[in-house]
Short mmCIF file of the C-alpha atoms (twelve columns), coordinates in Angstrom:
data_MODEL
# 
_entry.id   MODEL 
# 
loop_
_atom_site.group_PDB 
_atom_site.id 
_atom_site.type_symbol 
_atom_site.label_atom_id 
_atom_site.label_alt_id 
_atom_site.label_comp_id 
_atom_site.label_asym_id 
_atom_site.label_seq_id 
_atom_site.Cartn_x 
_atom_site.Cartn_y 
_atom_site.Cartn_z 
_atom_site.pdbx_PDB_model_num 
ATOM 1  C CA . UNK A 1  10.267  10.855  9.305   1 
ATOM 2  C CA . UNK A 2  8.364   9.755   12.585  1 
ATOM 3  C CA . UNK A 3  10.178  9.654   15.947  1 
ATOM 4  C CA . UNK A 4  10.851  5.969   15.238  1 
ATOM 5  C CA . UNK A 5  12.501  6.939   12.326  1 
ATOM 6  C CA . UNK A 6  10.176  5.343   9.779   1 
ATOM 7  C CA . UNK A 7  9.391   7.602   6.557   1 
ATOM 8  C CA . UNK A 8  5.634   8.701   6.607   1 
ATOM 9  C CA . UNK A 9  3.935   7.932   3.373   1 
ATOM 10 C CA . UNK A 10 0.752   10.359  4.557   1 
ATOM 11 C CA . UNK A 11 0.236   11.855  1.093   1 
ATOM 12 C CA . UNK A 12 0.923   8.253   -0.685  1 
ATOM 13 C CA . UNK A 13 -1.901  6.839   1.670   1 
ATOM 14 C CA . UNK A 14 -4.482  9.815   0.866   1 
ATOM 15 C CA . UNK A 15 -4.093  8.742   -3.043  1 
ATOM 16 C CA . UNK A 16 -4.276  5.499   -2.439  1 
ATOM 17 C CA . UNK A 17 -7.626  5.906   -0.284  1 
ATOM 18 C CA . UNK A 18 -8.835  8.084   -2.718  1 
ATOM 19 C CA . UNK A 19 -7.850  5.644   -5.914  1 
ATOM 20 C CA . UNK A 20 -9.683  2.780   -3.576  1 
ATOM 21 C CA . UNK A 21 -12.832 4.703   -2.576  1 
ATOM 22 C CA . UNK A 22 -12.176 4.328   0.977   1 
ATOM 23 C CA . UNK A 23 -14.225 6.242   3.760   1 
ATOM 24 C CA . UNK A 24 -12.419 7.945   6.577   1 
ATOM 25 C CA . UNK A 25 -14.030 5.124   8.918   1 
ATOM 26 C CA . UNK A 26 -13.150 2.009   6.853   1 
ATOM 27 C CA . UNK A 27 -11.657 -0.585  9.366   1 
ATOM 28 C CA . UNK A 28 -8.622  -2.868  8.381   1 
ATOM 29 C CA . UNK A 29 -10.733 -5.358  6.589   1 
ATOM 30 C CA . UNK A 30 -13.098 -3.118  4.696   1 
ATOM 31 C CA . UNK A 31 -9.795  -1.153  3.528   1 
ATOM 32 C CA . UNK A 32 -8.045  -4.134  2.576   1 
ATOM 33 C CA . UNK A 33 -11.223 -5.409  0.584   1 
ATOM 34 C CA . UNK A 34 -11.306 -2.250  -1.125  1 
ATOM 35 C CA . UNK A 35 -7.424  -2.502  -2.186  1 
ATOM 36 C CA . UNK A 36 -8.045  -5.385  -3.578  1 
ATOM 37 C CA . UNK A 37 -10.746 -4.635  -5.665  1 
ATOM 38 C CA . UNK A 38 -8.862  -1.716  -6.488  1 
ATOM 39 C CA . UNK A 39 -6.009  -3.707  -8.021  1 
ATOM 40 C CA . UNK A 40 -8.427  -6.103  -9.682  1 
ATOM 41 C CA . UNK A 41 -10.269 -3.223  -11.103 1 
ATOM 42 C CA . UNK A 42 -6.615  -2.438  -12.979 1 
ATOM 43 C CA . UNK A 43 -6.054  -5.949  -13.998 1 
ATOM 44 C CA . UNK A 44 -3.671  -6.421  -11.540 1 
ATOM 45 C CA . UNK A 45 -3.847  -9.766  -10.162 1 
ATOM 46 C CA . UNK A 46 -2.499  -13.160 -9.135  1 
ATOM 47 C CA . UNK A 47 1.925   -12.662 -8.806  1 
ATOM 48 C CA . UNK A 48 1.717   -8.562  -9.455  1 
ATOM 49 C CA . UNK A 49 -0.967  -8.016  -6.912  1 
ATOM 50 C CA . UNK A 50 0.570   -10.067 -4.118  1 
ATOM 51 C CA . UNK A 51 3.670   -7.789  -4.778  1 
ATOM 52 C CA . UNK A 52 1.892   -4.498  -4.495  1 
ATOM 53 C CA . UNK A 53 -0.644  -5.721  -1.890  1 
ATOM 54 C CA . UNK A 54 2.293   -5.489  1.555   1 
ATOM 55 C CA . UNK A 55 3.581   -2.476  0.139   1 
ATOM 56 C CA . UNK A 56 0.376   -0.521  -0.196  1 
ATOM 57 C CA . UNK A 57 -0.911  -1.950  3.025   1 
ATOM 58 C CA . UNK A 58 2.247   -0.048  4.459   1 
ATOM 59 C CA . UNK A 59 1.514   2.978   3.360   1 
ATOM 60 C CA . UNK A 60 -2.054  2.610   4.573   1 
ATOM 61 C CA . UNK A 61 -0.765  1.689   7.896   1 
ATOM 62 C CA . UNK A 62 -2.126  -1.882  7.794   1 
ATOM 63 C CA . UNK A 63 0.836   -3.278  8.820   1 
ATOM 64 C CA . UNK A 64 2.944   -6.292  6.768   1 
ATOM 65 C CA . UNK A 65 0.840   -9.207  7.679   1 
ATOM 66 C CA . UNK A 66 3.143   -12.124 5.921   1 
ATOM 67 C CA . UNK A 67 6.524   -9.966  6.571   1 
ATOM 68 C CA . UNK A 68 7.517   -10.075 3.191   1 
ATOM 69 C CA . UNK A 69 8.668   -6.338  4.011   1 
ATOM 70 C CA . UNK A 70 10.623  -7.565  7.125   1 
ATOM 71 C CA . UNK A 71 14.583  -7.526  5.553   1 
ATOM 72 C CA . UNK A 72 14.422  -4.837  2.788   1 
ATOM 73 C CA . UNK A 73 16.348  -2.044  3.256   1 
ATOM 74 C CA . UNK A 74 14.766  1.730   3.962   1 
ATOM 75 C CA . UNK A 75 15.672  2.523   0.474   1 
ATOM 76 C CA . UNK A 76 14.473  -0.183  -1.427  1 
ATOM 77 C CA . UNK A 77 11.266  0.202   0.226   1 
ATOM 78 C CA . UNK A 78 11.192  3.655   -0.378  1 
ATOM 79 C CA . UNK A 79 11.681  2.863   -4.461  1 
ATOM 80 C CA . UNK A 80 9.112   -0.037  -4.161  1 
ATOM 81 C CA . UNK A 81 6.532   2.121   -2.722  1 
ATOM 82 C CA . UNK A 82 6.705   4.513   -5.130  1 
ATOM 83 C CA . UNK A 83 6.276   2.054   -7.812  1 
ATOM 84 C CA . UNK A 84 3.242   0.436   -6.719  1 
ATOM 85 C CA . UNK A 85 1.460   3.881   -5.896  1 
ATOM 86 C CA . UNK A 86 2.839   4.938   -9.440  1 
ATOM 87 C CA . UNK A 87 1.619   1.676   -10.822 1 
ATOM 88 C CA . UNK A 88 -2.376  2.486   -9.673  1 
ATOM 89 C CA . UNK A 89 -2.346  5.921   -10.396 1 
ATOM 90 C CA . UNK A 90 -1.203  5.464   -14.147 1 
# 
């Protein structure tokens, strides 16, 4: 856990940059672009992409942009993350 007590999904995020083909000095934009294509990539669109996309851009540190993450409980997260990373590496 970090000092603010959030869980740190380090490992997750290396597989997922690696799965997405992203480059150590991607910004934001150019990572998020990449997700996305990513997901596409694994037929993984329209309802079952916007799921994945807020908790993957956790993981990757991108922050929750809509705050669809806001309200769910630590745990729940936890279970949904490791879904959606098990989901693209499958």
């Amino acid at each position: 856990c970090s000092p603010l007590g959030e869980q740190s999904f380090g490992a997750l995020g290396a597989v997922v940059r690696s799965a997405a083909g992203m480059m150590q000095n991607d910004n934001g934009e150019e990572m998020r672009g990449k997700l996305a294509g990513l997901l596409d990539d694994l037929g993984l669109q329209g309802e079952e992409a916007k799921r994945l996309m807020p908790l993957l851009y956790h993981v990757l540190g991108l922050g929750d942009p809509d705050a669809t993450l806001q309200h769910v409980e630590p745990e729940q997260l936890r279970r949904q993350i490791l879904y959606a990373v098990r989901t693209i590496i499958e």
